[in-house]
Short mmCIF file of C-alpha atoms in Angstrom, two decimals:
data_model
loop_
_atom_site.label_atom_id
_atom_site.label_comp_id
_atom_site.label_asym_id
_atom_site.label_seq_id
_atom_site.Cartn_x
_atom_site.Cartn_y
_atom_site.Cartn_z
CA UNK A 1 195.69 -11.98 -1.34
CA UNK A 2 193.62 -9.36 -2.85
CA UNK A 3 190.43 -8.69 -4.64
CA UNK A 4 192.67 -8.96 -7.66
CA UNK A 5 194.52 -12.24 -8.13
CA UNK A 6 198.24 -12.31 -7.43
CA UNK A 7 200.01 -14.02 -10.30
CA UNK A 8 203.71 -14.72 -10.73
CA UNK A 9 206.15 -11.88 -10.24
CA UNK A 10 208.00 -12.60 -13.39
CA UNK A 11 208.24 -11.28 -16.96
CA UNK A 12 205.83 -8.78 -18.51
CA UNK A 13 202.24 -9.06 -19.67
CA UNK A 14 201.60 -8.15 -23.28
CA UNK A 15 198.47 -6.24 -22.37
CA UNK A 16 198.53 -2.53 -23.20
CA UNK A 17 195.83 -1.77 -20.64
CA UNK A 18 196.90 0.74 -18.02
CA UNK A 19 197.80 -0.74 -14.65
CA UNK A 20 195.86 1.17 -12.04
CA UNK A 21 197.55 -0.60 -9.13
CA UNK A 22 197.11 -0.28 -5.36
CA UNK A 23 193.39 -0.53 -5.00
CA UNK A 24 192.05 -1.82 -8.33
CA UNK A 25 195.49 -2.84 -9.59
CA UNK A 26 196.92 -5.27 -12.11
CA UNK A 27 200.18 -7.05 -11.54
CA UNK A 28 202.77 -5.45 -13.85
CA UNK A 29 205.38 -8.17 -14.24
CA UNK A 30 203.50 -11.35 -15.05
CA UNK A 31 205.35 -14.26 -16.64
CA UNK A 32 202.62 -15.71 -18.82
CA UNK A 33 201.45 -14.05 -21.99
CA UNK A 34 197.87 -14.48 -20.81
CA UNK A 35 196.34 -14.81 -17.39
CA UNK A 36 194.18 -17.88 -16.84
CA UNK A 37 190.55 -17.22 -17.56
CA UNK A 38 188.83 -16.24 -14.37
CA UNK A 39 191.94 -14.52 -13.03
CA UNK A 40 192.52 -10.80 -12.67
CA UNK A 41 195.98 -9.56 -11.83
CA UNK A 42 197.14 -8.22 -8.52
CA UNK A 43 197.16 -10.49 -5.39
CA UNK A 44 195.67 -13.80 -4.39
CA UNK A 45 192.14 -12.68 -4.14
CA UNK A 46 189.09 -12.61 -2.03
CA UNK A 47 185.73 -10.93 -1.99
CA UNK A 48 185.41 -9.67 1.58
CA UNK A 49 182.17 -8.71 3.26
CA UNK A 50 182.88 -5.07 2.39
CA UNK A 51 183.69 -4.45 -1.26
CA UNK A 52 187.37 -3.56 -1.01
CA UNK A 53 190.15 -3.88 -3.54
CA UNK A 54 193.73 -4.49 -2.47
CA UNK A 55 196.81 -6.01 -4.00
CA UNK A 56 197.80 -8.38 -1.20
CA UNK A 57 199.27 -11.88 -0.93
CA UNK A 58 201.27 -14.33 1.14
CA UNK A 59 204.81 -13.78 -0.09
CA UNK A 60 206.96 -15.92 2.22
CA UNK A 61 206.20 -18.83 4.50
CA UNK A 62 208.41 -20.97 6.71
CA UNK A 63 207.37 -23.86 8.98
CA UNK A 64 209.51 -26.08 11.20
CA UNK A 65 208.35 -29.62 11.97
CA UNK A 66 209.66 -31.79 14.81
CA UNK A 67 210.07 -34.75 12.47
CA UNK A 68 212.92 -35.94 10.28
CA UNK A 69 212.21 -36.07 6.56
CA UNK A 70 215.00 -38.64 6.23
CA UNK A 71 213.45 -41.02 8.74
CA UNK A 72 209.73 -40.20 8.32
CA UNK A 73 209.20 -39.16 4.71
CA UNK A 74 205.65 -40.55 4.83
CA UNK A 75 204.77 -37.97 7.47
CA UNK A 76 205.19 -35.25 4.81
CA UNK A 77 203.26 -37.00 2.02
CA UNK A 78 200.01 -35.07 2.43
CA UNK A 79 201.85 -31.76 2.69
CA UNK A 80 203.74 -32.45 -0.54
CA UNK A 81 200.50 -33.56 -2.18
CA UNK A 82 198.91 -30.21 -1.31
CA UNK A 83 201.98 -28.41 -2.67
CA UNK A 84 201.54 -30.49 -5.84
CA UNK A 85 205.26 -31.06 -6.38
CA UNK A 86 206.96 -33.83 -8.33
CA UNK A 87 209.68 -35.39 -6.16
CA UNK A 88 211.31 -36.93 -9.23
CA UNK A 89 212.23 -33.38 -10.30
CA UNK A 90 213.67 -32.38 -6.93
CA UNK A 91 217.38 -31.82 -6.32
CA UNK A 92 219.46 -32.42 -3.19
CA UNK A 93 221.69 -29.44 -2.47
CA UNK A 94 224.06 -28.64 0.40
CA UNK A 95 222.14 -27.62 3.48
CA UNK A 96 221.92 -24.21 5.15
CA UNK A 97 221.46 -22.87 8.69
CA UNK A 98 222.91 -26.02 10.23
CA UNK A 99 220.89 -28.48 8.13
CA UNK A 100 222.94 -30.90 6.06
CA UNK A 101 220.49 -31.22 3.14
CA UNK A 102 218.38 -28.72 1.24
CA UNK A 103 215.89 -30.57 -0.96
CA UNK A 104 214.99 -28.15 -3.76
CA UNK A 105 211.40 -28.89 -4.79
CA UNK A 106 211.11 -25.95 -7.18
CA UNK A 107 212.20 -22.32 -7.49
CA UNK A 108 212.19 -20.90 -3.97
CA UNK A 109 210.54 -24.04 -2.53
CA UNK A 110 212.62 -26.38 -0.36
CA UNK A 111 212.79 -28.76 2.58
CA UNK A 112 215.77 -28.56 4.94
CA UNK A 113 216.71 -31.56 7.06
CA UNK A 114 219.60 -33.44 8.67
CA UNK A 115 222.23 -32.19 11.08
CA UNK A 116 222.93 -32.42 14.78
CA UNK A 117 222.51 -28.77 15.81
CA UNK A 118 219.05 -28.49 14.25
CA UNK A 119 217.19 -30.51 16.85
CA UNK A 120 214.42 -28.86 18.87
CA UNK A 121 214.57 -28.23 22.61
CA UNK A 122 213.33 -31.79 23.25
CA UNK A 123 216.07 -33.39 21.18
CA UNK A 124 213.88 -34.21 18.17
CA UNK A 125 215.23 -33.91 14.64
CA UNK A 126 213.51 -31.14 12.68
CA UNK A 127 212.59 -30.40 9.06
CA UNK A 128 211.94 -26.93 7.63
CA UNK A 129 209.61 -26.01 4.78
CA UNK A 130 210.55 -22.73 3.09
CA UNK A 131 208.42 -20.97 0.46
CA UNK A 132 209.88 -17.79 -0.98
CA UNK A 133 207.85 -15.31 -3.03
CA UNK A 134 208.35 -17.10 -6.34
CA UNK A 135 207.37 -20.41 -4.75
CA UNK A 136 204.18 -18.83 -3.37
CA UNK A 137 203.15 -17.61 -6.83
CA UNK A 138 204.04 -20.95 -8.47
CA UNK A 139 202.00 -22.76 -5.80
CA UNK A 140 198.95 -20.66 -6.65
CA UNK A 141 199.27 -21.40 -10.35
CA UNK A 142 199.78 -25.14 -9.79
CA UNK A 143 196.67 -25.24 -7.64
CA UNK A 144 194.68 -23.47 -10.34
CA UNK A 145 195.85 -25.52 -13.29
CA UNK A 146 195.52 -28.87 -11.51
CA UNK A 147 191.76 -28.26 -11.41
CA UNK A 148 189.75 -29.92 -14.16
CA UNK A 149 188.30 -27.35 -16.56
CA UNK A 150 190.35 -24.68 -14.80
CA UNK A 151 189.34 -22.06 -17.36
CA UNK A 152 185.78 -22.35 -16.06
CA UNK A 153 186.72 -22.22 -12.39
CA UNK A 154 186.86 -19.31 -9.95
CA UNK A 155 190.53 -18.38 -9.57
CA UNK A 156 189.94 -16.63 -6.27
CA UNK A 157 188.17 -19.56 -4.65
CA UNK A 158 190.75 -22.09 -5.88
CA UNK A 159 193.73 -20.09 -4.62
CA UNK A 160 192.10 -19.34 -1.29
CA UNK A 161 191.37 -23.04 -0.76
CA UNK A 162 194.95 -23.90 -1.70
CA UNK A 163 196.39 -21.68 1.02
CA UNK A 164 193.80 -22.86 3.50
CA UNK A 165 194.59 -26.53 2.80
CA UNK A 166 198.31 -25.86 3.19
CA UNK A 167 198.09 -23.93 6.46
CA UNK A 168 195.57 -26.30 8.05
CA UNK A 169 197.73 -29.30 7.14
CA UNK A 170 200.85 -27.63 8.56
CA UNK A 171 198.98 -27.02 11.81
CA UNK A 172 197.70 -30.61 11.87
CA UNK A 173 201.31 -31.72 11.59
CA UNK A 174 202.04 -29.51 14.63
CA UNK A 175 204.37 -27.41 12.52
CA UNK A 176 205.66 -24.20 14.03
CA UNK A 177 205.54 -21.16 11.76
CA UNK A 178 208.75 -19.16 12.13
CA UNK A 179 208.09 -16.53 9.46
CA UNK A 180 205.25 -15.27 7.28
CA UNK A 181 205.33 -12.19 5.02
CA UNK A 182 202.09 -10.38 4.17
CA UNK A 183 202.56 -7.54 1.66
CA UNK A 184 200.14 -4.88 0.44
CA UNK A 185 201.00 -3.07 -2.81
CA UNK A 186 200.23 0.35 -4.22
CA UNK A 187 200.70 0.52 -7.99
CA UNK A 188 198.52 3.57 -8.53
CA UNK A 189 201.08 6.23 -7.71
CA UNK A 190 198.85 7.51 -4.90
CA UNK A 191 201.71 6.97 -2.45
CA UNK A 192 205.08 7.52 -4.11
CA UNK A 193 208.60 6.77 -2.98
CA UNK A 194 209.31 10.48 -2.50
CA UNK A 195 206.26 10.89 -0.25
CA UNK A 196 207.27 7.90 1.91
CA UNK A 197 210.87 9.12 2.05
CA UNK A 198 209.74 12.52 3.34
CA UNK A 199 207.37 10.99 5.91
CA UNK A 200 210.10 8.72 7.27
CA UNK A 201 212.75 11.43 7.37
CA UNK A 202 210.42 13.89 9.13
CA UNK A 203 209.20 11.19 11.51
CA UNK A 204 205.59 11.78 10.51
CA UNK A 205 204.34 8.38 11.63
CA UNK A 206 203.72 6.26 14.70
CA UNK A 207 204.74 2.63 15.11
CA UNK A 208 205.18 0.10 17.88
CA UNK A 209 208.31 -1.29 16.27
CA UNK A 210 211.39 0.05 17.97
CA UNK A 211 214.66 -0.99 16.38
CA UNK A 212 216.93 1.12 14.16
CA UNK A 213 220.16 0.33 12.41
CA UNK A 214 221.25 3.46 10.53
CA UNK A 215 222.73 2.34 7.23
CA UNK A 216 222.94 5.24 4.80
CA UNK A 217 224.89 8.49 4.76
CA UNK A 218 221.82 10.74 4.87
CA UNK A 219 220.55 9.15 8.04
CA UNK A 220 224.01 9.17 9.59
CA UNK A 221 224.02 12.96 9.24
CA UNK A 222 220.42 13.31 10.35
CA UNK A 223 220.96 11.35 13.58
CA UNK A 224 224.44 12.73 14.29
CA UNK A 225 226.21 9.58 13.29
CA UNK A 226 224.15 7.31 15.53
CA UNK A 227 224.59 3.61 14.79
CA UNK A 228 222.85 2.13 17.81
CA UNK A 229 219.20 1.22 18.14
CA UNK A 230 216.93 4.23 18.45
CA UNK A 231 213.25 3.86 19.34
CA UNK A 232 210.82 3.96 16.46
CA UNK A 233 213.16 4.97 13.63
CA UNK A 234 213.60 3.06 10.39
CA UNK A 235 216.64 1.50 8.81
CA UNK A 236 216.90 3.27 5.44
CA UNK A 237 218.64 2.36 2.18
CA UNK A 238 218.48 4.57 -0.89
CA UNK A 239 220.12 3.25 -4.05
CA UNK A 240 219.91 4.50 -7.62
CA UNK A 241 219.73 0.89 -8.78
CA UNK A 242 217.61 -0.80 -6.13
CA UNK A 243 215.51 2.18 -5.13
CA UNK A 244 214.41 3.29 -1.68
CA UNK A 245 213.59 1.05 1.27
CA UNK A 246 212.77 1.69 4.92
CA UNK A 247 212.62 -1.16 7.43
CA UNK A 248 211.07 -0.89 10.88
CA UNK A 249 211.32 -3.46 13.64
CA UNK A 250 213.42 -6.54 14.18
CA UNK A 251 213.73 -10.09 12.91
CA UNK A 252 213.27 -11.12 16.52
CA UNK A 253 209.55 -10.41 16.35
CA UNK A 254 208.08 -8.23 13.59
CA UNK A 255 209.16 -5.99 10.72
CA UNK A 256 207.58 -3.62 8.27
CA UNK A 257 209.58 -3.11 5.09
CA UNK A 258 208.46 -0.37 2.70
CA UNK A 259 210.31 -0.50 -0.60
CA UNK A 260 210.30 0.33 -4.28
CA UNK A 261 209.13 -2.96 -5.73
CA UNK A 262 209.39 -1.71 -9.32
CA UNK A 263 213.09 -0.91 -8.86
CA UNK A 264 213.71 -4.23 -7.10
CA UNK A 265 212.16 -6.17 -9.98
CA UNK A 266 213.86 -4.08 -12.67
CA UNK A 267 217.35 -4.57 -11.24
CA UNK A 268 216.71 -8.34 -11.29
CA UNK A 269 216.03 -8.24 -15.02
CA UNK A 270 212.24 -8.20 -15.10
CA UNK A 271 210.29 -5.83 -17.28
CA UNK A 272 207.84 -3.82 -15.17
CA UNK A 273 205.21 -1.90 -17.11
CA UNK A 274 204.12 0.47 -14.36
CA UNK A 275 205.66 3.74 -13.21
CA UNK A 276 205.09 3.30 -9.48
CA UNK A 277 204.97 0.14 -7.38
CA UNK A 278 205.42 0.57 -3.63
CA UNK A 279 205.24 -2.49 -1.41
CA UNK A 280 204.33 -2.40 2.30
CA UNK A 281 205.42 -5.80 3.63
CA UNK A 282 204.56 -6.90 7.15
CA UNK A 283 206.83 -9.72 8.29
CA UNK A 284 206.07 -11.80 11.37
CA UNK A 285 208.82 -13.89 12.96
CA UNK A 286 208.96 -16.67 15.56
CA UNK A 287 206.21 -16.31 18.22
CA UNK A 288 204.45 -13.57 16.27
CA UNK A 289 204.45 -15.71 13.13
CA UNK A 290 203.07 -18.66 15.07
CA UNK A 291 200.38 -16.44 16.59
CA UNK A 292 199.42 -15.01 13.19
CA UNK A 293 198.65 -18.32 11.44
CA UNK A 294 195.34 -19.17 13.23
CA UNK A 295 194.02 -15.70 12.41
CA UNK A 296 195.12 -15.99 8.80
CA UNK A 297 193.34 -19.35 8.61
CA UNK A 298 190.17 -17.79 10.00
CA UNK A 299 190.40 -14.95 7.48
CA UNK A 300 190.79 -17.45 4.62
CA UNK A 301 187.79 -19.39 5.88
CA UNK A 302 185.73 -16.18 5.95
CA UNK A 303 187.00 -14.87 2.62
CA UNK A 304 188.45 -11.78 4.33
CA UNK A 305 192.17 -12.52 4.05
CA UNK A 306 192.87 -9.37 2.04
CA UNK A 307 191.22 -7.14 4.60
CA UNK A 308 193.07 -9.00 7.36
CA UNK A 309 196.46 -8.42 5.70
CA UNK A 310 195.74 -4.72 5.25
CA UNK A 311 194.67 -4.64 8.90
CA UNK A 312 198.09 -5.99 9.85
CA UNK A 313 199.66 -3.11 7.89
CA UNK A 314 197.38 -0.56 9.57
CA UNK A 315 198.51 -1.92 12.93
CA UNK A 316 202.19 -1.80 12.02
CA UNK A 317 202.32 1.91 11.16
CA UNK A 318 200.18 5.03 10.86
CA UNK A 319 201.43 7.95 8.78
CA UNK A 320 200.56 11.42 10.00
CA UNK A 321 199.96 14.82 8.46
CA UNK A 322 202.86 17.30 8.88
CA UNK A 323 202.97 18.33 12.54
CA UNK A 324 205.20 19.77 15.20
CA UNK A 325 204.44 17.07 17.76
CA UNK A 326 207.27 15.65 19.83
CA UNK A 327 207.84 11.93 20.20
CA UNK A 328 205.49 11.61 23.17
CA UNK A 329 202.56 13.32 21.44
CA UNK A 330 202.93 12.27 17.81
CA UNK A 331 200.07 9.80 18.14
CA UNK A 332 197.73 12.75 18.68
CA UNK A 333 198.49 14.20 15.23
CA UNK A 334 195.96 13.84 12.43
CA UNK A 335 196.27 10.74 10.23
CA UNK A 336 197.67 11.38 6.75
CA UNK A 337 194.79 11.70 4.29
CA UNK A 338 196.51 9.73 1.51
CA UNK A 339 197.18 6.91 3.96
CA UNK A 340 193.54 6.78 5.03
CA UNK A 341 192.46 6.72 1.38
CA UNK A 342 194.86 3.88 0.64
CA UNK A 343 193.60 1.79 3.58
CA UNK A 344 189.98 2.26 2.45
CA UNK A 345 188.68 2.38 5.98
CA UNK A 346 190.29 -0.89 7.14
CA UNK A 347 190.96 -0.66 10.86
CA UNK A 348 193.98 -1.73 12.84
CA UNK A 349 194.14 -5.44 13.39
CA UNK A 350 195.97 -6.70 16.48
CA UNK A 351 195.34 -10.43 16.39
CA UNK A 352 197.87 -11.35 19.06
CA UNK A 353 196.37 -9.13 21.75
CA UNK A 354 192.80 -10.35 21.76
CA UNK A 355 192.48 -14.08 21.93
CA UNK A 356 194.22 -17.39 21.87
CA UNK A 357 193.23 -20.19 19.48
CA UNK A 358 190.30 -22.09 21.01
CA UNK A 359 192.15 -25.38 20.76
CA UNK A 360 194.97 -24.27 23.08
CA UNK A 361 193.87 -26.49 25.98
CA UNK A 362 193.64 -29.55 23.72
CA UNK A 363 197.08 -28.70 22.35
CA UNK A 364 198.42 -28.55 25.92
CA UNK A 365 197.02 -32.03 26.57
CA UNK A 366 198.61 -33.47 23.43
CA UNK A 367 201.95 -31.93 24.38
CA UNK A 368 201.77 -33.43 27.89
CA UNK A 369 201.22 -36.91 26.51
CA UNK A 370 203.86 -36.55 23.83
CA UNK A 371 206.56 -34.67 25.72
CA UNK A 372 205.96 -34.49 29.48
CA UNK A 373 204.64 -37.95 30.37
CA UNK A 374 207.98 -39.65 29.89
CA UNK A 375 209.86 -36.90 31.71
CA UNK A 376 207.59 -37.15 34.77
CA UNK A 377 207.95 -40.93 34.79
CA UNK A 378 211.76 -40.67 34.64
CA UNK A 379 211.81 -38.09 37.43
CA UNK A 380 209.51 -40.19 39.63
CA UNK A 381 211.52 -43.36 39.11
CA UNK A 382 214.82 -41.59 39.77
CA UNK A 383 213.72 -39.82 42.98
CA UNK A 384 211.07 -42.22 44.34
CA UNK A 385 208.68 -39.24 44.65
CA UNK A 386 205.12 -40.13 43.74
CA UNK A 387 204.00 -38.84 40.30
CA UNK A 388 201.09 -36.87 41.79
CA UNK A 389 203.50 -34.97 44.05
CA UNK A 390 205.66 -34.06 41.06
CA UNK A 391 202.59 -33.04 39.07
CA UNK A 392 201.36 -30.78 41.89
CA UNK A 393 204.77 -29.17 42.20
CA UNK A 394 204.83 -28.52 38.45
CA UNK A 395 201.34 -27.01 38.62
CA UNK A 396 202.45 -24.63 41.38
CA UNK A 397 205.38 -23.55 39.18
CA UNK A 398 202.98 -23.12 36.27
CA UNK A 399 200.53 -21.04 38.31
CA UNK A 400 203.30 -18.54 38.98
CA UNK A 401 203.48 -17.87 35.22
CA UNK A 402 199.77 -17.70 34.36
CA UNK A 403 198.85 -14.44 32.61
CA UNK A 404 195.63 -12.78 31.44
CA UNK A 405 195.63 -14.58 28.09
CA UNK A 406 196.03 -17.92 29.88
CA UNK A 407 193.01 -17.16 32.07
CA UNK A 408 190.94 -16.40 28.96
CA UNK A 409 191.86 -19.77 27.45
CA UNK A 410 191.27 -21.66 30.71
CA UNK A 411 187.90 -20.05 31.37
CA UNK A 412 186.73 -20.44 27.78
CA UNK A 413 187.32 -24.17 28.13
CA UNK A 414 185.62 -24.29 31.57
CA UNK A 415 182.52 -22.37 30.42
CA UNK A 416 182.08 -24.63 27.41
CA UNK A 417 181.81 -27.53 29.84
CA UNK A 418 179.56 -25.88 32.42
CA UNK A 419 182.30 -25.17 34.97
CA UNK A 420 182.68 -21.96 36.94
CA UNK A 421 185.46 -19.65 35.71
CA UNK A 422 188.57 -19.01 37.80
CA UNK A 423 189.77 -15.42 38.17
CA UNK A 424 192.95 -15.52 40.25
CA UNK A 425 196.11 -17.53 40.81
CA UNK A 426 195.03 -18.11 44.43
CA UNK A 427 191.86 -19.74 43.11
CA UNK A 428 193.94 -21.97 40.87
CA UNK A 429 196.12 -23.05 43.78
CA UNK A 430 193.05 -23.63 45.95
CA UNK A 431 191.55 -25.78 43.21
CA UNK A 432 194.70 -27.91 43.27
CA UNK A 433 195.32 -28.19 47.02
CA UNK A 434 192.08 -27.25 48.76
CA UNK A 435 191.25 -24.08 50.66
CA UNK A 436 194.58 -24.02 52.50
CA UNK A 437 196.17 -23.31 49.12
CA UNK A 438 199.72 -24.07 50.24
CA UNK A 439 201.77 -27.19 49.77
CA UNK A 440 205.28 -28.12 50.86
CA UNK A 441 207.63 -30.20 48.78
CA UNK A 442 210.84 -32.07 49.54
CA UNK A 443 213.93 -29.90 49.14
CA UNK A 444 215.33 -32.31 46.56
CA UNK A 445 212.24 -31.82 44.37
CA UNK A 446 212.26 -28.05 44.90
CA UNK A 447 215.88 -27.98 43.75
CA UNK A 448 215.21 -30.07 40.66
CA UNK A 449 212.32 -27.86 39.60
CA UNK A 450 214.04 -24.57 40.36
CA UNK A 451 214.33 -22.33 37.28
CA UNK A 452 215.96 -18.98 36.73
#
C-alpha cells in the first residue's frame, strides 16, 4: 500500500501524463479507462506520520483454517462477506496441493478444501484461502465500489479498512498465514535493471537470506559452475523476454525477489506505458508469514502500512557503494546513495525480533481448551495417573523450551495483573513445585512424554 493507490495490474490507462513512479508514481498498466474519483495510481495507500510516497501493496495472501468448508460453510460466511464475492458465480475446479476441490471465487481468488492428506497435525480438516496479485487488486476495487457514493469517498481509507477487516477476521477465525507478499515498486528509473544487475553480480549488498540456486549461464561461470547453496548469493534469471530477476532466500522462511515488472507484464500481453518498473518483493512464508500479520495489522490501524512494507524491504537487503570488502566486512561498507534516496529515510524493520503479539497467553489458553484438554483426559484415563501429575510433567517439558521471547510474553501478562516477573527457568520450576524445584515422575509417564 502506498501513498498512491494501487489499482489493478491490467491494461493501460489512457492518460498521457508522465508516470513518475517509485516515490510519487502512477501505476502504468491500469485496466479501467479512468481511476475512481479519489484514487491516485500506485499502491494501496496510506498517509503515514511522515510524509512519504511509495508504491507498495499486499500482492499475495494465503491463510489456512482448521475447518472444513464442506462441513462448516457457515464458518466462512463473514470472511466471504468481507471479500464481497458472489458464490453463485463461483466454479468448482479440480483441487491442488492435495486438496480435492478448488473453489474459484474470482480471478486469482480461491478456496481449497477436501482430501485426506490435507489435515493439520491434530487431524482436523483444513481449508485454504488464496489471493493472488490480481485477486488483491480486484478486492480493493470491490471494496471501493461497494461504498455508497464511492466517488465522494476517500479511496485510501476505504482500501485500508478493507485489508484491516480481512486480516482481523482471518485472525479471529484462528487462520494461519502461510504466505504474504509485500512489494515496493520503483517506476522512476532511479534504480534500473542494469544497476541492480551490477550490484548483485559484484556482491555489493548485505542480506540475512542465505540460499542460492545458480540458474543461468553467467552465474555458472562466475561461481565456477557451483549449483549448491552458497551463503548470501542470489538466484538469477536473465531473459530477453521476461527480463532480469534476482531471488534471495528460501520458500522455507523468507525471500526477496527483485525483478523487471515492466517486462513481466509486457510478456503477458499488457500494455505498460512506463520505461522502467522495478519491483522489490518481500515474501514471508510459514512462521515468518504468521509472525508478520499482527505487525501488518498494527500498521494498517496506524495508517503506516506503506512505511512498514518499505521497512521490511530495508531489513531484507542493503545495497552498498562499490568496495573491496570481503564477505566478513561487507556490512562496514557505505550504503549505496541511490538506495538511501529510494528508501526515503525509512529504517530497517525487524518485526519478528522484538515482540510477540500481546494476546499470545490468551491464545495459549484457547488452544489448551480446544486441543490439549481432551488429550490430557485420554492420557489420564489410560494410565490412571492423576491429571495434575500429567500437567506438571508437561510443564517441566515446556520449561525446557522456554526462550527469551517466551519470557517477554509471560512477564508482560504478569505485570499487567500486578504479579512479579519471572526471569529464569529455575524460577518457573520453583513456581510450579515449590523451592525444591525438582519433581519425579513414574517411568511410564516419562516414556510417554519423551520427545526427540
